[in-house]
Amino acid sequence: MNKQGENAKQPSLAIALFAVATLLVVVMYGLIYRPHFTEHAAFPLEIVFLSAAVMLIAGLLVMGYDWQDILQAITHKLARAIPTLLLLFAIGLLISSWMMSGTIPMLVYLGLSWINIDYLYVVAFVLPIIFSLCTGTSWGSIATIGLVVMAVATVVNAHLAITAGAIVGGAYFGDKLSPLSDTTNIAAMAVGVDLYQHIGAMLYTTLPSALLSFAIFYWLGGVYPADIAFSGNGVSTSLSTNSEALNVDILQYTLDAISQLFTLHWLLLAPPAIILFGAFFKKPPLPTLIVSTVVACCLAFGIQSLALDDVIQSLYQGFNVTMTRHVDVTVDEHVTVLFNRGGLYALHQPVVITILVFIYVGALDCVKAIPTIINRLLDNVQRPATLISSSLIASAATNAMTSSQYANSFIVGETFAKKYDQLGVPRKVLSRSLEDTGTMIESLVPWSTTAVFIYATLGISVAEYWQWQWLSLINIVLAFMFAWLGIGQFQNARSKKESSRFISAGKST
């Protein structure tokens, strides 16, 4: 047996730590040290993962691993990334088609007409909750209803970072608790628990987090009202004594511009209705997005009277309001910036980063780095509170390292399941823990594909919105608090007795 075969079957802790350290070193230097301790710019995320992958692969080759085995592991991982990549391309097409059909402009028009801007942050939190509960997708909610709310916030001069934090939090609440969510189903599947038991367990931490977040966003509506201008550092300054009148003028101007640029018709609600229909009847998301895009293109022809060349160009490079040249109207930049977006290449950055992440993760899997480290850390864990906390930490670290809740659910779930059984802690607590930190940390990790997608879609970076993404921040804290307070552990008398017997046996040995 060659050295590679021995290492693959029995990976050492040293090799596993080296594999993980390649990314940690680049992240610490490129994303933390350079921007905060020197005058240099941070590394682009593409360079971070490319550098980590090159260092890891080079190290494995030096240690005697076979290139073909490394390549096979990377190829296998990339194959699992294909659905995500296709979804990113489909969302770019969806955004451009909803723009040129007038669907998003009409939703913005309705939002500006109906939404009370005094409660804008609450609305930004609640609407994505409803949409993601119905559709089971956080990304889809952010790219559709989130984009609409963001456009409204831009027009009324609201605090965009708070709005983005509310949108992302609401989207992740619904995605986490929706029975249609792929990550929710996978977390339950990975540890072998019933889907609705998994969702019921998550209510213990997620529902209180949502209620507290709702209260905070309600309070923030008074602290950072929409008639205040914000500087780059988030400090509010009054526009002028006529700021309220100015915002009213801008609001009315935007409504007039939308009604002149686009023909508003109730049929324009068909594309989002298709998304909701597909989610309710559990249709595959990718075909549903494509159908919605095709219908939106037909509406662009029939209702907006766009030329074929404009429709093709919009799908290719994104919609531009100049395509509505049949309407003799000139609009300001603050209106065009709302609608000039989308297209096949709109999300090219998340696509590239996703590919590079999975190349690194594939090489990581070649030496089973994460399971090896986690198994070693579990050797001395004998208390339920310690076990739950360990699974929360492992889930957060695994998702941050792999940028994949799928990988996190199966790696951490399979690694911790037997230990949960030994200590008499129900597995639904484990499945909940996978999401309490794994799912919830996605939008807070700057190098994750989710964070890159949010920036590409909403135009707000993690550095700007993380402190306003209250749902995840509160949920993560509550998960650890409940673990040590014994809340929501679902241990009956028998399971506690089994746990005590296991701990006693461990002490005696």
Coordinates of C-alpha atoms in Angstrom, one line a residue:
M1 CA 0.0 0.0 0.0
N2 CA 1.4 3.4 -0.9
K3 CA 1.8 6.3 1.4
Q4 CA -1.2 8.1 -0.1
G5 CA -3.5 5.1 0.5
E6 CA -2.4 4.9 4.1
N7 CA -2.9 8.6 4.7
A8 CA -6.4 8.5 3.0
K9 CA -7.6 5.7 5.3
Q10 CA -5.9 7.0 8.5
P11 CA -5.4 10.7 8.2
S12 CA -3.3 12.1 11.0
L13 CA -4.3 15.0 13.2
A14 CA -1.1 16.9 12.0
I15 CA -2.1 16.6 8.3
A16 CA -5.7 17.6 9.2
L17 CA -4.5 20.7 11.1
F18 CA -2.2 21.7 8.2
A19 CA -5.1 21.4 5.7
V20 CA -7.3 23.7 7.8
A21 CA -4.4 26.1 8.6
T22 CA -3.8 26.9 4.9
L23 CA -7.0 28.8 4.8
L24 CA -6.7 30.3 8.3
V25 CA -3.3 31.7 7.5
V26 CA -4.5 33.4 4.3
V27 CA -7.7 34.7 6.0
M28 CA -5.7 36.1 8.9
Y29 CA -3.2 37.8 6.7
G30 CA -5.3 38.8 3.7
L31 CA -8.6 39.7 5.3
I32 CA -7.6 40.8 8.8
Y33 CA -3.9 41.9 9.1
R34 CA -3.6 43.8 5.8
P35 CA -6.6 46.0 6.0
H36 CA -6.6 46.6 9.8
F37 CA -2.9 46.7 10.7
T38 CA -1.3 48.0 7.4
E39 CA -2.4 50.5 4.8
H40 CA -2.9 47.8 2.2
A41 CA -6.2 46.6 0.8
A42 CA -7.6 43.2 1.8
F43 CA -7.2 40.3 -0.5
P44 CA -10.1 39.6 -2.8
L45 CA -12.0 36.5 -1.7
E46 CA -11.1 34.8 -5.0
I47 CA -7.4 35.2 -4.2
V48 CA -8.0 34.0 -0.6
F49 CA -9.4 30.6 -1.7
L50 CA -7.1 30.2 -4.7
S51 CA -4.1 30.8 -2.5
A52 CA -5.4 28.4 0.2
A53 CA -6.1 25.7 -2.4
V54 CA -2.7 26.0 -4.0
M55 CA -0.9 25.8 -0.6
L56 CA -3.0 22.8 0.4
I57 CA -2.5 20.9 -2.8
A58 CA 1.2 21.7 -2.9
G59 CA 1.6 20.5 0.6
L60 CA -0.3 17.2 -0.1
L61 CA 1.8 16.5 -3.1
V62 CA 5.0 17.1 -1.0
M63 CA 3.6 14.7 1.6
G64 CA 3.2 12.0 -1.0
Y65 CA -0.4 12.2 -2.0
D66 CA -1.2 11.3 -5.6
W67 CA -2.3 14.1 -7.9
Q68 CA -5.0 11.9 -9.5
D69 CA -6.6 11.2 -6.1
I70 CA -6.5 14.9 -5.2
L71 CA -8.0 15.8 -8.6
Q72 CA -10.7 13.2 -8.2
A73 CA -11.7 14.6 -4.7
I74 CA -11.9 18.1 -6.2
T75 CA -13.9 16.9 -9.2
H76 CA -16.3 15.1 -7.0
K77 CA -16.8 18.2 -4.9
L78 CA -17.3 20.5 -7.9
A79 CA -19.9 18.1 -9.3
R80 CA -21.9 18.7 -6.1
A81 CA -21.5 22.5 -6.7
I82 CA -23.2 22.4 -10.1
P83 CA -26.8 22.9 -8.8
T84 CA -25.6 26.0 -6.8
L85 CA -23.9 27.4 -9.9
L86 CA -26.9 26.8 -12.1
L87 CA -29.1 28.5 -9.5
L88 CA -26.8 31.6 -9.5
F89 CA -27.1 31.9 -13.2
A90 CA -30.9 31.4 -13.0
I91 CA -31.2 34.1 -10.4
G92 CA -29.3 36.6 -12.6
L93 CA -31.7 35.8 -15.5
L94 CA -34.7 36.1 -13.2
I95 CA -33.7 39.6 -11.9
S96 CA -33.2 40.9 -15.5
S97 CA -36.5 39.4 -16.7
W98 CA -38.4 40.7 -13.7
M99 CA -36.9 44.2 -14.4
M100 CA -37.7 44.4 -18.1
S101 CA -41.2 42.9 -17.7
G102 CA -42.0 45.6 -15.1
T103 CA -42.6 43.1 -12.3
I104 CA -40.0 44.5 -9.9
P105 CA -40.7 48.2 -10.8
M106 CA -44.4 47.5 -10.2
L107 CA -43.6 45.9 -6.8
V108 CA -41.4 48.9 -5.9
Y109 CA -44.3 51.2 -7.0
L110 CA -46.7 49.3 -4.7
G111 CA -44.2 49.3 -1.9
L112 CA -43.6 53.1 -2.2
S113 CA -47.4 53.6 -2.3
W114 CA -48.4 51.3 0.5
I115 CA -45.4 50.8 2.9
N116 CA -45.4 53.2 5.9
I117 CA -41.7 54.3 5.9
D118 CA -41.9 54.7 9.7
Y119 CA -42.0 50.9 9.9
L120 CA -39.7 50.2 7.0
Y121 CA -37.2 48.1 8.9
V122 CA -39.9 46.0 10.4
V123 CA -41.4 45.5 6.9
A124 CA -37.9 44.7 5.6
F125 CA -37.7 41.9 8.2
V126 CA -41.3 40.5 8.0
L127 CA -41.7 40.4 4.2
P128 CA -38.7 38.1 3.6
I129 CA -39.9 35.9 6.4
I130 CA -43.2 35.4 4.7
F131 CA -41.7 34.9 1.3
S132 CA -38.9 32.5 2.4
L133 CA -41.4 30.4 4.5
C134 CA -43.5 30.0 1.4
T135 CA -40.6 29.3 -1.0
G136 CA -38.0 27.7 1.3
T137 CA -35.1 29.8 -0.1
S138 CA -33.2 32.6 1.5
W139 CA -31.3 33.5 -1.7
G140 CA -34.5 33.7 -3.7
S141 CA -36.1 35.8 -1.1
I142 CA -33.1 38.2 -1.0
A143 CA -32.9 38.4 -4.8
T144 CA -36.7 39.2 -5.2
I145 CA -38.6 40.7 -2.4
G146 CA -35.4 41.8 -0.7
L147 CA -34.3 43.6 -3.8
V148 CA -37.7 45.4 -3.9
V149 CA -37.5 46.5 -0.2
M150 CA -33.9 47.6 -0.8
A151 CA -35.1 49.8 -3.7
V152 CA -37.8 51.3 -1.5
A153 CA -35.2 52.0 1.2
T154 CA -32.9 53.7 -1.3
V155 CA -35.7 56.0 -2.6
V156 CA -36.8 57.1 0.9
N157 CA -33.2 57.6 2.1
A158 CA -33.4 54.9 4.8
H159 CA -30.4 53.4 6.5
L160 CA -29.4 50.8 3.9
A161 CA -27.2 48.7 6.2
I162 CA -30.1 48.3 8.7
T163 CA -32.4 47.4 5.8
A164 CA -30.0 44.8 4.5
G165 CA -29.6 43.3 7.9
A166 CA -33.4 43.1 8.3
I167 CA -33.8 41.5 4.9
V168 CA -31.1 38.9 5.4
G169 CA -32.4 38.0 8.9
G170 CA -36.0 37.6 7.7
A171 CA -34.9 35.5 4.7
Y172 CA -32.9 33.2 7.0
F173 CA -35.7 32.9 9.5
G174 CA -38.1 31.6 6.8
D175 CA -35.4 29.4 5.1
K176 CA -34.5 27.8 8.5
L177 CA -38.1 26.9 9.5
S178 CA -39.6 26.3 6.1
P179 CA -40.4 22.6 5.4
L180 CA -39.6 23.4 1.7
S181 CA -36.0 24.5 2.5
D182 CA -33.2 22.2 1.2
T183 CA -30.9 23.0 4.1
T184 CA -33.7 22.3 6.6
N185 CA -34.4 18.9 5.0
I186 CA -30.7 18.0 4.8
A187 CA -30.0 18.9 8.4
A188 CA -32.9 16.5 9.5
M189 CA -31.8 13.9 7.0
A190 CA -28.1 14.0 8.0
V191 CA -28.8 13.0 11.7
G192 CA -31.9 10.8 11.0
V193 CA -34.7 12.8 12.6
D194 CA -38.2 13.6 11.4
L195 CA -38.4 16.9 9.5
Y196 CA -41.1 18.4 11.6
Q197 CA -39.4 17.3 14.9
H198 CA -36.4 19.2 13.6
I199 CA -38.4 22.3 12.8
G200 CA -40.1 22.0 16.2
A201 CA -36.8 21.9 18.0
M202 CA -35.5 24.9 16.1
L203 CA -38.5 27.0 17.3
Y204 CA -37.0 27.0 20.8
T205 CA -34.1 29.2 19.7
T206 CA -35.3 30.8 16.4
L207 CA -38.7 32.1 17.4
P208 CA -37.4 34.1 20.5
S209 CA -34.6 35.4 18.3
A210 CA -37.2 36.6 15.7
L211 CA -39.4 38.3 18.3
L212 CA -36.4 40.1 19.8
S213 CA -35.2 41.1 16.3
F214 CA -38.7 42.4 15.5
A215 CA -38.6 44.6 18.6
I216 CA -35.2 45.9 17.8
F217 CA -36.1 46.8 14.2
Y218 CA -39.2 48.6 15.4
W219 CA -37.1 50.6 17.8
L220 CA -34.5 51.3 15.1
G221 CA -37.3 52.9 13.0
G222 CA -37.4 55.7 15.5
V223 CA -33.6 56.0 16.0
Y224 CA -32.7 56.0 12.3
P225 CA -35.9 57.3 10.5
A226 CA -36.0 57.4 6.7
D227 CA -35.8 61.2 6.5
I228 CA -32.2 61.2 7.8
A229 CA -29.1 61.0 5.6
F230 CA -26.3 58.7 6.7
S231 CA -22.6 59.2 6.4
G232 CA -20.3 56.4 5.5
N233 CA -19.6 55.5 9.1
G234 CA -23.3 55.1 9.9
V235 CA -23.6 58.4 11.9
S236 CA -26.8 60.3 11.0
T237 CA -26.8 63.9 10.0
S238 CA -29.8 66.0 9.0
L239 CA -30.1 66.8 5.4
S240 CA -31.7 70.2 6.0
T241 CA -34.7 71.9 7.5
N242 CA -36.5 70.9 4.3
S243 CA -35.3 67.3 4.3
E244 CA -38.8 65.9 4.8
A245 CA -40.2 67.9 1.9
L246 CA -37.2 66.9 -0.2
N247 CA -37.9 63.2 0.4
V248 CA -41.6 63.7 -0.4
D249 CA -40.5 65.3 -3.7
I250 CA -38.1 62.4 -4.5
L251 CA -40.7 59.8 -3.6
Q252 CA -43.3 61.4 -5.9
Y253 CA -40.8 61.8 -8.6
T254 CA -39.9 58.1 -8.4
L255 CA -43.5 57.0 -8.5
D256 CA -44.1 59.2 -11.6
A257 CA -40.9 57.9 -13.3
I258 CA -41.9 54.3 -12.8
S259 CA -45.4 54.9 -14.1
Q260 CA -44.0 56.6 -17.2
L261 CA -41.2 54.1 -17.9
F262 CA -43.3 51.0 -17.4
T263 CA -46.9 49.9 -18.1
L264 CA -48.2 48.7 -14.8
H265 CA -50.7 45.8 -15.0
W266 CA -51.9 43.1 -12.6
L267 CA -50.4 40.4 -15.0
L268 CA -47.0 41.5 -13.9
L269 CA -47.6 39.6 -10.6
A270 CA -47.6 36.4 -12.6
P271 CA -43.7 35.8 -12.3
P272 CA -43.6 35.9 -8.5
A273 CA -46.9 33.9 -8.4
I274 CA -45.1 31.2 -10.3
I275 CA -42.3 31.1 -7.7
L276 CA -44.9 30.8 -4.9
F277 CA -46.8 28.1 -6.8
G278 CA -43.7 26.0 -7.4
A279 CA -42.6 26.3 -3.7
F280 CA -46.1 25.4 -2.4
F281 CA -46.3 22.3 -4.6
K282 CA -42.6 21.4 -3.9
K283 CA -41.5 21.8 -7.5
P284 CA -37.7 21.8 -8.2
P285 CA -36.4 25.4 -7.7
L286 CA -34.3 25.7 -10.9
P287 CA -37.1 24.8 -13.4
T288 CA -39.5 27.0 -11.4
L289 CA -37.1 30.0 -11.8
I290 CA -36.7 29.3 -15.5
V291 CA -40.4 29.2 -16.1
S292 CA -40.9 32.5 -14.2
T293 CA -38.1 34.0 -16.3
V294 CA -39.8 32.9 -19.5
V295 CA -43.1 34.2 -18.5
A296 CA -41.5 37.5 -17.5
C297 CA -39.9 37.7 -21.0
C298 CA -43.3 37.2 -22.6
L299 CA -44.7 40.0 -20.5
A300 CA -41.8 42.3 -21.6
F301 CA -42.8 41.7 -25.2
G302 CA -46.6 41.9 -24.6
I303 CA -47.0 44.6 -21.9
Q304 CA -43.8 46.7 -22.1
S305 CA -43.4 46.3 -25.9
L306 CA -39.7 45.7 -25.7
A307 CA -37.8 44.7 -28.9
L308 CA -36.3 41.2 -29.2
D309 CA -32.8 42.7 -29.2
D310 CA -33.5 44.5 -25.9
V311 CA -34.8 41.3 -24.3
I312 CA -31.8 39.3 -25.4
Q313 CA -29.4 42.0 -24.3
S314 CA -31.2 42.3 -20.9
L315 CA -30.8 38.5 -20.3
Y316 CA -27.2 38.7 -21.4
Q317 CA -25.8 41.8 -19.7
G318 CA -28.7 43.1 -17.6
F319 CA -31.7 45.4 -18.0
N320 CA -31.2 49.1 -18.7
V321 CA -33.9 51.7 -18.5
T322 CA -32.7 53.1 -21.9
M323 CA -34.4 50.0 -23.4
T324 CA -37.7 51.7 -22.7
R325 CA -36.8 54.3 -25.4
H326 CA -40.4 54.1 -26.7
V327 CA -41.2 56.2 -23.7
D328 CA -40.1 59.8 -24.1
V329 CA -39.0 60.5 -20.5
T330 CA -35.6 61.3 -18.9
V331 CA -35.0 59.9 -15.4
D332 CA -32.4 60.8 -12.7
E333 CA -29.6 58.5 -11.6
H334 CA -31.3 57.5 -8.4
V335 CA -34.1 55.9 -10.4
T336 CA -31.8 54.2 -13.0
V337 CA -29.7 52.6 -10.2
L338 CA -32.8 50.9 -9.0
F339 CA -33.5 49.0 -12.2
N340 CA -30.2 48.8 -14.2
R341 CA -29.2 45.3 -13.0
G342 CA -29.5 41.5 -13.6
G343 CA -28.3 39.4 -16.5
L344 CA -26.5 36.1 -17.0
Y345 CA -23.2 37.5 -15.7
A346 CA -24.7 39.6 -12.9
L347 CA -23.6 37.0 -10.3
H348 CA -20.3 36.1 -11.9
Q349 CA -18.4 36.9 -8.7
P350 CA -20.3 34.4 -6.5
V351 CA -20.0 31.8 -9.3
V352 CA -16.2 32.2 -9.4
I353 CA -15.9 32.2 -5.6
T354 CA -18.1 29.1 -5.3
I355 CA -15.9 27.2 -7.8
L356 CA -12.7 28.2 -5.9
V357 CA -14.3 27.3 -2.5
F358 CA -15.2 23.9 -3.7
I359 CA -11.7 23.3 -5.1
Y360 CA -10.3 24.0 -1.7
V361 CA -13.0 21.9 0.1
G362 CA -12.4 19.0 -2.3
A363 CA -8.7 19.0 -1.4
L364 CA -9.7 19.3 2.3
D365 CA -11.9 16.2 1.9
C366 CA -9.0 14.3 0.4
V367 CA -7.5 14.0 3.9
K368 CA -10.8 14.0 5.9
A369 CA -9.5 17.0 7.8
I370 CA -12.6 18.3 9.5
P371 CA -13.9 14.9 10.7
T372 CA -10.4 14.0 12.0
I373 CA -10.2 17.2 14.1
I374 CA -13.7 17.0 15.4
N375 CA -13.4 13.3 16.4
R376 CA -10.2 14.2 18.4
L377 CA -11.9 17.0 20.2
L378 CA -14.9 14.8 21.2
D379 CA -12.7 12.3 23.2
N380 CA -13.2 14.0 26.6
V381 CA -16.7 15.4 26.1
Q382 CA -19.0 13.8 28.8
R383 CA -21.6 16.5 29.7
P384 CA -24.7 17.3 27.5
A385 CA -24.1 21.0 27.7
T386 CA -20.5 20.6 26.6
L387 CA -21.5 18.3 23.8
I388 CA -24.1 20.7 22.5
S389 CA -21.8 23.6 22.7
S390 CA -19.1 21.6 20.9
S391 CA -21.5 20.8 18.1
L392 CA -22.4 24.5 17.8
I393 CA -18.8 25.5 17.6
A394 CA -18.0 22.7 15.1
S395 CA -21.0 23.6 13.0
A396 CA -20.0 27.2 12.8
A397 CA -16.3 26.4 12.0
T398 CA -17.2 23.8 9.4
N399 CA -19.6 26.1 7.6
A400 CA -17.1 28.9 7.7
M401 CA -14.4 26.7 6.3
T402 CA -16.5 24.9 3.6
S403 CA -19.0 27.7 2.8
S404 CA -21.6 24.9 2.5
Q405 CA -24.4 24.0 4.9
Y406 CA -24.7 20.7 3.0
A407 CA -21.2 19.7 3.9
N408 CA -21.6 21.0 7.4
S409 CA -24.8 18.9 8.0
F410 CA -23.2 15.6 6.9
I411 CA -19.8 16.1 8.4
V412 CA -20.8 17.4 11.8
G413 CA -24.0 15.4 11.9
E414 CA -22.4 12.1 11.2
T415 CA -19.5 12.9 13.6
F416 CA -21.6 13.9 16.6
A417 CA -24.6 11.6 16.2
K418 CA -23.2 8.6 18.2
K419 CA -22.0 10.9 20.9
Y420 CA -25.5 12.4 21.3
D421 CA -26.9 8.9 21.6
Q422 CA -24.3 7.9 24.2
L423 CA -25.2 11.0 26.4
G424 CA -28.9 10.5 25.9
V425 CA -29.4 13.8 24.1
P426 CA -32.1 13.6 21.4
R427 CA -30.7 13.9 17.9
K428 CA -33.2 16.7 17.1
V429 CA -31.0 18.9 19.4
L430 CA -28.1 18.0 17.1
S431 CA -30.0 18.8 14.0
R432 CA -31.1 22.2 15.5
S433 CA -27.5 22.9 16.5
L434 CA -26.4 22.3 12.9
E435 CA -28.6 25.3 11.9
D436 CA -28.3 27.5 15.0
T437 CA -24.7 28.3 14.1
G438 CA -24.1 26.6 10.7
T439 CA -27.0 28.2 8.8
M440 CA -27.1 31.3 10.9
I441 CA -23.4 32.1 10.5
E442 CA -23.4 32.0 6.7
S443 CA -24.3 35.6 6.1
L444 CA -21.8 36.8 8.7
V445 CA -18.7 35.2 7.2
P446 CA -17.1 37.7 4.7
W447 CA -15.7 35.0 2.5
S448 CA -18.8 32.8 2.3
T449 CA -20.6 32.4 -1.0
T450 CA -23.7 33.7 0.8
A451 CA -22.1 36.9 1.8
V452 CA -20.7 37.5 -1.7
F453 CA -24.2 36.8 -3.1
I454 CA -25.8 39.3 -0.8
Y455 CA -23.3 42.0 -1.7
A456 CA -23.8 41.3 -5.4
T457 CA -27.6 41.4 -5.1
L458 CA -28.2 44.1 -2.5
G459 CA -25.0 46.1 -2.8
I460 CA -24.2 46.0 0.9
S461 CA -21.2 44.2 2.3
V462 CA -20.9 42.1 5.4
A463 CA -18.8 44.8 7.0
E464 CA -21.7 47.2 6.7
Y465 CA -24.7 45.0 7.7
W466 CA -23.4 42.3 10.1
Q467 CA -24.1 44.4 13.3
W468 CA -27.7 44.9 12.0
Q469 CA -28.3 41.2 11.2
W470 CA -29.9 40.7 14.6
L471 CA -31.6 37.4 14.0
S472 CA -28.3 35.5 13.5
L473 CA -26.5 37.3 16.3
I474 CA -29.3 36.7 18.8
N475 CA -29.9 33.1 17.6
I476 CA -26.2 32.1 18.0
V477 CA -26.1 33.6 21.6
L478 CA -29.4 31.9 22.6
A479 CA -28.2 28.6 21.3
F480 CA -25.2 28.6 23.7
M481 CA -27.2 30.0 26.6
F482 CA -29.9 27.3 26.2
A483 CA -27.3 24.6 26.0
W484 CA -25.8 25.5 29.4
L485 CA -29.2 26.3 31.0
G486 CA -30.6 23.0 29.9
I487 CA -33.5 24.6 27.9
G488 CA -34.9 22.7 24.9
Q489 CA -32.7 19.6 25.5
F490 CA -35.7 17.3 25.5
Q491 CA -34.1 14.8 27.9
N492 CA -36.5 12.6 29.8
A493 CA -35.7 10.7 33.0
R494 CA -34.5 7.7 31.1
S495 CA -32.1 9.6 28.8
K496 CA -30.7 11.6 31.8
K497 CA -30.1 8.3 33.6
E498 CA -28.3 6.9 30.6
S499 CA -26.2 10.1 30.3
S500 CA -25.2 9.8 34.0
R501 CA -24.3 6.2 33.5
F502 CA -22.1 7.0 30.5
I503 CA -20.4 9.9 32.4
S504 CA -19.8 7.6 35.4
A505 CA -18.3 4.9 33.2
G506 CA -16.1 7.5 31.6
K507 CA -14.8 8.7 35.0
S508 CA -14.1 5.1 36.1
T509 CA -12.0 4.4 33.1

